[in-house]
Amino acid sequence: MAIHRLEMECAPGSSVDDMTTPQHKIGSGFGATSTAAEVLTGVDLTGKLALVTGGYSGIGLETTRVLAAAGAHVVVPARRRATAEEALTGIAGVEVDELDLADLDSVRAFADRFLASGRRIDILIASAGIMAAPETRVGPGWEAQFATNHLGHFALVNRLWPAIADGARVVMVSSRGHHFSGIRWDDVHFERGYDKWLAYGQAKTANVLFAVQLDALARDRVRAFALHPGRIFTPLVRHLDRQELLDAGIVDDAGNIAGESKTVEQGAATQVWAATSPLLDGMGGVYLDDCDIAEPAPAEDPETGVRARTGVRDYAIAPEEAAHLWALSAELTGENAFAPRS
Ligand SMILES: NC(=O)c1ccc[n+]([C@@H]2O[C@H](COP(=O)([O-])OP(=O)(O)OC[C@H]3O[C@@H](n4cnc5c(N)ncnc54)[C@H](OP(=O)(O)O)[C@@H]3O)[C@@H](O)[C@H]2O)c1
């Protein structure tokens, strides 16, 4: 499919190159072991509306819990409404609706219902995602991880754009898995052979690039961030068998959680910090981890050719890649809140 040259306006008075936030730590005072509740200590979100995709499982559920406890009204759009309502039972200030990110009709219907409510979104956290799924095609034959993790969120945010409040933050939950792959421009839907980890990596790179371009386009009134939450044992691993969990160091021989895993309370901290920290005022378009701005990924070891999977890869924050992905995603989904008016 042809990818059109990007024809979009930048925010008035800004360009993609100015006001760029450096990709370096700022010293937040929080870290890898901080919990989401600690990040929100003393923060009052009364009167704020947050929308959390995937806000009924794993780190999304903890995110919903702490945002609501801080006073926010939290909208949780769910693929499995009954499951979401059960998971969120007893949490005050939460509202469940229906949304399947892999189905554009569902995305549009949810967004249009929300728009009709006349409310404004102050915090949008895109936590929903699938990982290492077997090859699955959705919609017009799209690869399911790219479609669910990226295209669904792309369409959702663009369709909801009139409801995104001035001063809002949009937070994309990416992953260290973005190190596995940049965008495969010549085969984004893996039509020439599927690899579930490359597909996850591409989709998670897309989450970062989306934040970079959204921030470039909207920074006069909305800022966007992407992040790696850490490694947390959640239902996200549903597509991995026991041997794969062992090989990845996620569980040990006895089936216990292994290695440097975070709890869900710690895993939700970076996205909550991204959504609320005053230290990030005036910043955006950057990738975070451990409740701070992440450093660039280290160079490859010249002797081994191995690169540590820490920090953010250049290809995930490159402005031209971000603009190119935006144009492709707009073309695929038919949604683009920033298209020039004809
Ligand atoms: N856990 C980790 O170690 C880790 C590491 C790095 C990055 N991440 C990222 O963190 C995010 C949250 O992961 P998690 O660990 O909290 O996983 P999780 O417990 O599996 O939660 C994922 C959520 O996404 C929802 N979802 C999946 N497909 C959807 C669709 N088509 N439409 C709407 N919602 C959909 C799931 O709904 P259902 O339950 O109904 O399927 C679930 O609520 C993901 O984006 C993941 O890539 C996690």
GROMACS .gro file of C-alpha atoms and ligand atoms in nm:
model
  390
    1MET     CA    1   0.000   0.000   0.000
    2ALA     CA    2   0.132   0.344  -0.089
    3ILE     CA    3   0.223   0.563   0.202
    4HIS     CA    4   0.131   0.922   0.140
    5ARG     CA    5   0.365   1.202   0.219
    6LEU     CA    6   0.275   1.340   0.558
    7GLU     CA    7   0.061   1.650   0.517
    8MET     CA    8  -0.028   1.773   0.859
    9GLU     CA    9  -0.004   2.091   1.050
   10CYS     CA   10   0.224   2.117   1.348
   11ALA     CA   11   0.098   2.291   1.656
   12PRO     CA   12   0.090   2.667   1.597
   13GLY     CA   13   0.420   2.827   1.684
   14SER     CA   14   0.607   2.499   1.710
   15SER     CA   15   0.781   2.258   1.482
   16VAL     CA   16   0.879   1.896   1.526
   17ASP     CA   17   1.232   2.008   1.607
   18ASP     CA   18   1.177   2.273   1.870
   19MET     CA   19   1.080   2.212   2.231
   20THR     CA   20   1.203   1.854   2.208
   21THR     CA   21   1.246   1.696   2.548
   22PRO     CA   22   1.589   1.536   2.593
   23GLN     CA   23   1.585   1.160   2.638
   24HIS     CA   24   1.774   1.168   2.970
   25LYS     CA   25   1.692   1.104   3.334
   26ILE     CA   26   1.562   1.398   3.534
   27GLY     CA   27   1.580   1.243   3.883
   28SER     CA   28   1.217   1.201   3.982
   29GLY     CA   29   1.282   1.071   4.331
   30PHE     CA   30   1.091   0.755   4.235
   31GLY     CA   31   1.241   0.440   4.088
   32ALA     CA   32   1.198   0.077   3.995
   33THR     CA   33   1.051  -0.024   4.329
   34SER     CA   34   0.816   0.271   4.368
   35THR     CA   35   0.448   0.180   4.361
   36ALA     CA   36   0.170   0.357   4.176
   37ALA     CA   37   0.010   0.446   4.510
   38GLU     CA   38   0.337   0.604   4.629
   39VAL     CA   39   0.358   0.809   4.309
   40LEU     CA   40   0.010   0.945   4.380
   41THR     CA   41   0.061   1.020   4.747
   42GLY     CA   42  -0.076   1.369   4.808
   43VAL     CA   43  -0.208   1.401   4.451
   44ASP     CA   44  -0.575   1.501   4.429
   45LEU     CA   45  -0.742   1.403   4.102
   46THR     CA   46  -1.091   1.506   4.206
   47GLY     CA   47  -1.280   1.636   3.904
   48LYS     CA   48  -1.042   1.469   3.656
   49LEU     CA   49  -1.154   1.206   3.409
   50ALA     CA   50  -0.915   0.927   3.316
   51LEU     CA   51  -0.963   0.668   3.045
   52VAL     CA   52  -0.759   0.349   3.087
   53THR     CA   53  -0.768   0.086   2.814
   54GLY     CA   54  -0.698  -0.255   2.964
   55GLY     CA   55  -0.786  -0.100   3.299
   56TYR     CA   56  -0.931  -0.424   3.431
   57SER     CA   57  -0.629  -0.656   3.422
   58GLY     CA   58  -0.265  -0.657   3.526
   59ILE     CA   59  -0.101  -0.317   3.558
   60GLY     CA   60  -0.404  -0.150   3.400
   61LEU     CA   61  -0.625  -0.268   3.684
   62GLU     CA   62  -0.383  -0.129   3.943
   63THR     CA   63  -0.371   0.196   3.744
   64THR     CA   64  -0.750   0.222   3.757
   65ARG     CA   65  -0.747   0.146   4.127
   66VAL     CA   66  -0.498   0.417   4.225
   67LEU     CA   67  -0.638   0.685   3.992
   68ALA     CA   68  -0.986   0.627   4.135
   69ALA     CA   69  -0.848   0.629   4.491
   70ALA     CA   70  -0.693   0.970   4.416
   71GLY     CA   71  -1.036   1.102   4.319
   72ALA     CA   72  -1.042   1.061   3.940
   73HIS     CA   73  -1.344   0.927   3.757
   74VAL     CA   74  -1.206   0.637   3.552
   75VAL     CA   75  -1.361   0.507   3.231
   76VAL     CA   76  -1.253   0.152   3.151
   77PRO     CA   77  -1.344   0.039   2.800
   78ALA     CA   78  -1.337  -0.340   2.796
   79ARG     CA   79  -1.329  -0.615   2.541
   80ARG     CA   80  -1.494  -0.841   2.803
   81ARG     CA   81  -1.742  -0.620   2.982
   82ALA     CA   82  -1.859  -0.874   3.242
   83THR     CA   83  -1.500  -0.964   3.331
   84ALA     CA   84  -1.417  -0.597   3.370
   85GLU     CA   85  -1.718  -0.531   3.590
   86GLU     CA   86  -1.622  -0.823   3.811
   87ALA     CA   87  -1.255  -0.715   3.836
   88LEU     CA   88  -1.356  -0.359   3.924
   89THR     CA   89  -1.624  -0.449   4.177
   90GLY     CA   90  -1.592  -0.239   4.489
   91ILE     CA   91  -1.382   0.038   4.330
   92ALA     CA   92  -1.578   0.363   4.349
   93GLY     CA   93  -1.570   0.614   4.064
   94VAL     CA   94  -1.523   0.364   3.782
   95GLU     CA   95  -1.737   0.318   3.472
   96VAL     CA   96  -1.711   0.027   3.228
   97ASP     CA   97  -1.796   0.042   2.858
   98GLU     CA   98  -1.730  -0.185   2.561
   99LEU     CA   99  -1.430  -0.163   2.328
  100ASP     CA  100  -1.246  -0.415   2.115
  101LEU     CA  101  -0.929  -0.248   1.991
  102ALA     CA  102  -0.894  -0.511   1.718
  103ASP     CA  103  -1.226  -0.406   1.566
  104LEU     CA  104  -1.241  -0.055   1.417
  105ASP     CA  105  -1.621  -0.050   1.424
  106SER     CA  106  -1.607  -0.116   1.798
  107VAL     CA  107  -1.345   0.158   1.845
  108ARG     CA  108  -1.555   0.410   1.655
  109ALA     CA  109  -1.874   0.312   1.836
  110PHE     CA  110  -1.710   0.348   2.178
  111ALA     CA  111  -1.550   0.683   2.088
  112ASP     CA  112  -1.874   0.816   1.948
  113ARG     CA  113  -2.065   0.713   2.262
  114PHE     CA  114  -1.807   0.891   2.473
  115LEU     CA  115  -1.813   1.203   2.254
  116ALA     CA  116  -2.192   1.212   2.281
  117SER     CA  117  -2.158   1.228   2.660
  118GLY     CA  118  -2.000   1.573   2.623
  119ARG     CA  119  -1.727   1.497   2.877
  120ARG     CA  120  -1.356   1.574   2.857
  121ILE     CA  121  -1.061   1.338   2.913
  122ASP     CA  122  -0.773   1.467   3.128
  123ILE     CA  123  -0.567   1.146   3.129
  124LEU     CA  124  -0.568   0.875   2.865
  125ILE     CA  125  -0.358   0.568   2.943
  126ALA     CA  126  -0.333   0.308   2.668
  127SER     CA  127  -0.247   0.002   2.875
  128ALA     CA  128  -0.434  -0.264   2.676
  129GLY     CA  129  -0.220  -0.501   2.478
  130ILE     CA  130  -0.145  -0.854   2.368
  131MET     CA  131   0.197  -1.015   2.356
  132ALA     CA  132   0.347  -1.291   2.143
  133ALA     CA  133   0.010  -1.409   2.017
  134PRO     CA  134   0.000  -1.684   1.757
  135GLU     CA  135  -0.047  -1.549   1.406
  136THR     CA  136  -0.391  -1.393   1.396
  137ARG     CA  137  -0.554  -1.173   1.133
  138VAL     CA  138  -0.812  -0.910   1.222
  139GLY     CA  139  -1.015  -0.663   1.019
  140PRO     CA  140  -0.893  -0.648   0.660
  141GLY     CA  141  -0.614  -0.902   0.730
  142TRP     CA  142  -0.409  -0.692   0.970
  143GLU     CA  143  -0.157  -0.863   1.198
  144ALA     CA  144  -0.329  -0.873   1.537
  145GLN     CA  145  -0.053  -0.735   1.763
  146PHE     CA  146   0.002  -0.431   1.538
  147ALA     CA  147  -0.373  -0.389   1.502
  148THR     CA  148  -0.460  -0.425   1.871
  149ASN     CA  149  -0.164  -0.258   2.037
  150HIS     CA  150  -0.115   0.022   1.784
  151LEU     CA  151  -0.384   0.073   1.520
  152GLY     CA  152  -0.674   0.038   1.764
  153HIS     CA  153  -0.520   0.294   1.999
  154PHE     CA  154  -0.433   0.520   1.704
  155ALA     CA  155  -0.795   0.520   1.589
  156LEU     CA  156  -0.924   0.557   1.944
  157VAL     CA  157  -0.716   0.865   2.030
  158ASN     CA  158  -0.781   1.032   1.696
  159ARG     CA  159  -1.154   0.968   1.713
  160LEU     CA  160  -1.169   1.088   2.074
  161TRP     CA  161  -0.957   1.394   1.998
  162PRO     CA  162  -1.239   1.652   2.034
  163ALA     CA  163  -1.292   1.519   2.388
  164ILE     CA  164  -0.927   1.538   2.495
  165ALA     CA  165  -0.901   1.831   2.735
  166ASP     CA  166  -0.649   2.112   2.715
  167GLY     CA  167  -0.358   2.015   2.939
  168ALA     CA  168  -0.434   1.643   2.906
  169ARG     CA  169  -0.169   1.373   2.890
  170VAL     CA  170  -0.179   1.069   2.663
  171VAL     CA  171   0.031   0.779   2.792
  172MET     CA  172   0.121   0.485   2.570
  173VAL     CA  173   0.227   0.169   2.751
  174SER     CA  174   0.504   0.033   2.533
  175SER     CA  175   0.773  -0.214   2.639
  176ARG     CA  176   1.138  -0.295   2.644
  177GLY     CA  177   1.016  -0.539   2.377
  178HIS     CA  178   1.043  -0.248   2.133
  179HIS     CA  179   1.412  -0.350   2.112
  180PHE     CA  180   1.301  -0.660   1.916
  181SER     CA  181   1.199  -0.468   1.604
  182GLY     CA  182   1.154  -0.131   1.442
  183ILE     CA  183   0.867  -0.078   1.200
  184ARG     CA  184   0.894  -0.325   0.912
  185TRP     CA  185   0.794  -0.080   0.640
  186ASP     CA  186   0.803  -0.341   0.367
  187ASP     CA  187   0.587  -0.595   0.555
  188VAL     CA  188   0.407  -0.443   0.856
  189HIS     CA  189   0.147  -0.719   0.856
  190PHE     CA  190   0.396  -1.008   0.835
  191GLU     CA  191   0.256  -1.136   0.508
  192ARG     CA  192   0.595  -1.290   0.426
  193GLY     CA  193   0.625  -1.504   0.741
  194TYR     CA  194   0.521  -1.448   1.099
  195ASP     CA  195   0.740  -1.414   1.408
  196LYS     CA  196   0.541  -1.347   1.726
  197TRP     CA  197   0.824  -1.162   1.902
  198LEU     CA  198   0.912  -0.943   1.606
  199ALA     CA  199   0.541  -0.864   1.578
  200TYR     CA  200   0.526  -0.768   1.947
  201GLY     CA  201   0.844  -0.561   1.907
  202GLN     CA  202   0.707  -0.375   1.605
  203ALA     CA  203   0.379  -0.303   1.782
  204LYS     CA  204   0.558  -0.172   2.091
  205THR     CA  205   0.787   0.046   1.876
  206ALA     CA  206   0.468   0.177   1.717
  207ASN     CA  207   0.339   0.276   2.063
  208VAL     CA  208   0.650   0.491   2.118
  209LEU     CA  209   0.642   0.648   1.771
  210PHE     CA  210   0.274   0.730   1.817
  211ALA     CA  211   0.355   0.925   2.135
  212VAL     CA  212   0.640   1.105   1.959
  213GLN     CA  213   0.422   1.219   1.668
  214LEU     CA  214   0.115   1.299   1.877
  215ASP     CA  215   0.332   1.516   2.099
  216ALA     CA  216   0.481   1.689   1.794
  217LEU     CA  217   0.136   1.761   1.655
  218ALA     CA  218  -0.048   1.853   1.973
  219ARG     CA  219   0.203   1.987   2.222
  220ASP     CA  220   0.042   2.329   2.235
  221ARG     CA  221  -0.240   2.174   2.435
  222VAL     CA  222  -0.174   1.801   2.502
  223ARG     CA  223   0.147   1.610   2.582
  224ALA     CA  224   0.218   1.245   2.507
  225PHE     CA  225   0.454   0.990   2.659
  226ALA     CA  226   0.546   0.625   2.609
  227LEU     CA  227   0.701   0.389   2.861
  228HIS     CA  228   0.829   0.051   2.964
  229PRO     CA  229   0.652  -0.053   3.285
  230GLY     CA  230   0.906  -0.317   3.390
  231ARG     CA  231   0.860  -0.693   3.388
  232ILE     CA  232   0.549  -0.795   3.575
  233PHE     CA  233   0.387  -1.138   3.591
  234THR     CA  234   0.033  -1.081   3.459
  235PRO     CA  235  -0.215  -1.251   3.225
  236LEU     CA  236  -0.015  -1.090   2.941
  237VAL     CA  237   0.190  -1.412   2.930
  238ARG     CA  238  -0.117  -1.616   2.832
  239HIS     CA  239   0.032  -1.706   2.494
  240LEU     CA  240   0.360  -1.841   2.637
  241ASP     CA  241   0.399  -2.204   2.736
  242ARG     CA  242   0.590  -2.319   3.041
  243GLN     CA  243   0.916  -2.370   2.851
  244GLU     CA  244   0.898  -2.020   2.702
  245LEU     CA  245   0.835  -1.874   3.048
  246LEU     CA  246   1.139  -2.063   3.175
  247ASP     CA  247   1.357  -1.961   2.880
  248ALA     CA  248   1.257  -1.597   2.921
  249GLY     CA  249   1.349  -1.614   3.290
  250ILE     CA  250   0.994  -1.518   3.387
  251VAL     CA  251   0.943  -1.826   3.608
  252ASP     CA  252   1.185  -2.071   3.767
  253ASP     CA  253   1.178  -2.451   3.754
  254ALA     CA  254   0.930  -2.458   4.041
  255GLY     CA  255   0.694  -2.224   3.852
  256ASN     CA  256   0.765  -1.930   4.082
  257ILE     CA  257   0.813  -1.578   3.948
  258ALA     CA  258   1.186  -1.539   3.880
  259GLY     CA  259   1.441  -1.266   3.827
  260GLU     CA  260   1.391  -0.895   3.854
  261SER     CA  261   1.014  -0.886   3.829
  262LYS     CA  262   0.806  -0.601   3.961
  263THR     CA  263   0.479  -0.639   4.146
  264VAL     CA  264   0.170  -0.501   3.968
  265GLU     CA  265   0.178  -0.213   4.217
  266GLN     CA  266   0.533  -0.129   4.102
  267GLY     CA  267   0.454  -0.206   3.737
  268ALA     CA  268   0.173   0.052   3.728
  269ALA     CA  269   0.391   0.325   3.878
  270THR     CA  270   0.557   0.460   3.562
  271GLN     CA  271   0.230   0.508   3.372
  272VAL     CA  272   0.071   0.682   3.670
  273TRP     CA  273   0.383   0.900   3.705
  274ALA     CA  274   0.369   0.982   3.332
  275ALA     CA  275   0.006   1.083   3.365
  276THR     CA  276   0.042   1.306   3.669
  277SER     CA  277   0.395   1.417   3.757
  278PRO     CA  278   0.446   1.794   3.762
  279LEU     CA  279   0.811   1.722   3.683
  280LEU     CA  280   0.695   1.639   3.330
  281ASP     CA  281   0.510   1.967   3.282
  282GLY     CA  282   0.627   2.124   2.957
  283MET     CA  283   0.778   1.796   2.837
  284GLY     CA  284   0.659   1.520   2.609
  285GLY     CA  285   0.739   1.287   2.322
  286VAL     CA  286   0.978   1.084   2.535
  287TYR     CA  287   1.004   0.724   2.652
  288LEU     CA  288   1.008   0.656   3.024
  289ASP     CA  289   1.098   0.371   3.255
  290ASP     CA  290   1.126   0.327   3.630
  291CYS     CA  291   0.937   0.655   3.691
  292ASP     CA  292   1.188   0.867   3.503
  293ILE     CA  293   1.279   0.961   3.149
  294ALA     CA  294   1.482   0.673   3.005
  295GLU     CA  295   1.832   0.701   2.867
  296PRO     CA  296   1.908   0.617   2.503
  297ALA     CA  297   1.983   0.247   2.446
  298PRO     CA  298   2.353   0.167   2.473
  299ALA     CA  299   2.554   0.096   2.161
  300GLU     CA  300   2.625  -0.263   2.059
  301ASP     CA  301   2.923  -0.422   2.223
  302PRO     CA  302   3.180  -0.411   1.937
  303GLU     CA  303   3.317  -0.754   2.030
  304THR     CA  304   2.997  -0.951   2.082
  305GLY     CA  305   2.758  -0.746   1.867
  306VAL     CA  306   2.516  -0.763   2.159
  307ARG     CA  307   2.324  -0.459   2.278
  308ALA     CA  308   2.178  -0.447   2.629
  309ARG     CA  309   1.800  -0.412   2.614
  310THR     CA  310   1.783  -0.103   2.827
  311GLY     CA  311   1.672   0.248   2.742
  312VAL     CA  312   1.510   0.351   2.416
  313ARG     CA  313   1.623   0.264   2.065
  314ASP     CA  314   1.682   0.547   1.816
  315TYR     CA  315   1.430   0.407   1.569
  316ALA     CA  316   1.151   0.428   1.827
  317ILE     CA  317   1.188   0.803   1.879
  318ALA     CA  318   1.299   0.913   1.532
  319PRO     CA  319   1.069   1.200   1.419
  320GLU     CA  320   1.069   1.089   1.056
  321GLU     CA  321   0.971   0.732   1.153
  322ALA     CA  322   0.698   0.874   1.376
  323ALA     CA  323   0.557   1.092   1.098
  324HIS     CA  324   0.573   0.805   0.851
  325LEU     CA  325   0.388   0.571   1.089
  326TRP     CA  326   0.123   0.834   1.156
  327ALA     CA  327   0.057   0.868   0.783
  328LEU     CA  328   0.036   0.491   0.735
  329SER     CA  329  -0.192   0.447   1.037
  330ALA     CA  330  -0.422   0.728   0.922
  331GLU     CA  331  -0.442   0.567   0.581
  332LEU     CA  332  -0.516   0.221   0.725
  333THR     CA  333  -0.774   0.330   0.984
  334GLY     CA  334  -0.929   0.628   0.807
  335GLU     CA  335  -0.891   0.828   1.129
  336ASN     CA  336  -0.673   1.140   1.160
  337ALA     CA  337  -0.768   1.426   1.388
  338PHE     CA  338  -0.486   1.634   1.239
  339ALA     CA  339  -0.567   1.599   0.870
  340PRO     CA  340  -0.572   1.934   0.695
  341ARG     CA  341  -0.929   2.055   0.650
  342SER     CA  342  -1.028   2.064   0.283
  343LIG     N1  343   0.349  -0.734   3.214
  343LIG     C1  344   0.469  -0.700   3.168
  343LIG     O1  345   0.574  -0.755   3.209
  343LIG     C2  346   0.481  -0.594   3.064
  343LIG     C3  347   0.611  -0.558   3.021
  343LIG     C4  348   0.624  -0.460   2.924
  343LIG     C5  349   0.511  -0.401   2.870
  343LIG     N2  350   0.387  -0.440   2.912
  343LIG     C6  351   0.270  -0.375   2.850
  343LIG     O2  352   0.182  -0.336   2.953
  343LIG     C7  353   0.047  -0.336   2.905
  343LIG     C8  354  -0.044  -0.403   3.006
  343LIG     O3  355   0.000  -0.535   3.021
  343LIG     P1  356  -0.047  -0.627   3.142
  343LIG     O4  357   0.075  -0.697   3.188
  343LIG     O5  358  -0.127  -0.549   3.238
  343LIG     O6  359  -0.136  -0.733   3.062
  343LIG     P2  360  -0.281  -0.793   3.089
  343LIG     O7  361  -0.302  -0.819   3.233
  343LIG     O8  362  -0.295  -0.905   2.992
  343LIG     O9  363  -0.378  -0.672   3.046
  343LIG     C9  364  -0.396  -0.639   2.912
  343LIG    C10  365  -0.533  -0.578   2.895
  343LIG    O10  366  -0.550  -0.548   2.755
  343LIG    C11  367  -0.681  -0.588   2.719
  343LIG     N3  368  -0.693  -0.616   2.577
  343LIG    C12  369  -0.627  -0.708   2.504
  343LIG     N4  370  -0.673  -0.709   2.379
  343LIG    C13  371  -0.771  -0.615   2.373
  343LIG    C14  372  -0.856  -0.570   2.271
  343LIG     N5  373  -0.856  -0.625   2.146
  343LIG     N6  374  -0.945  -0.471   2.298
  343LIG    C15  375  -0.950  -0.416   2.421
  343LIG     N7  376  -0.872  -0.456   2.523
  343LIG    C16  377  -0.783  -0.555   2.498
  343LIG    C17  378  -0.703  -0.714   2.800
  343LIG    O11  379  -0.839  -0.748   2.800
  343LIG     P3  380  -0.884  -0.903   2.816
  343LIG    O12  381  -0.839  -0.943   2.953
  343LIG    O13  382  -1.032  -0.895   2.800
  343LIG    O14  383  -0.815  -0.978   2.708
  343LIG    C18  384  -0.649  -0.671   2.934
  343LIG    O15  385  -0.746  -0.597   3.004
  343LIG    C19  386   0.052  -0.403   2.767
  343LIG    O16  387   0.041  -0.304   2.668
  343LIG    C20  388   0.189  -0.468   2.763
  343LIG    O17  389   0.242  -0.475   2.632
  343LIG    C21  390   0.369  -0.533   3.009
   0.00000   0.00000   0.00000
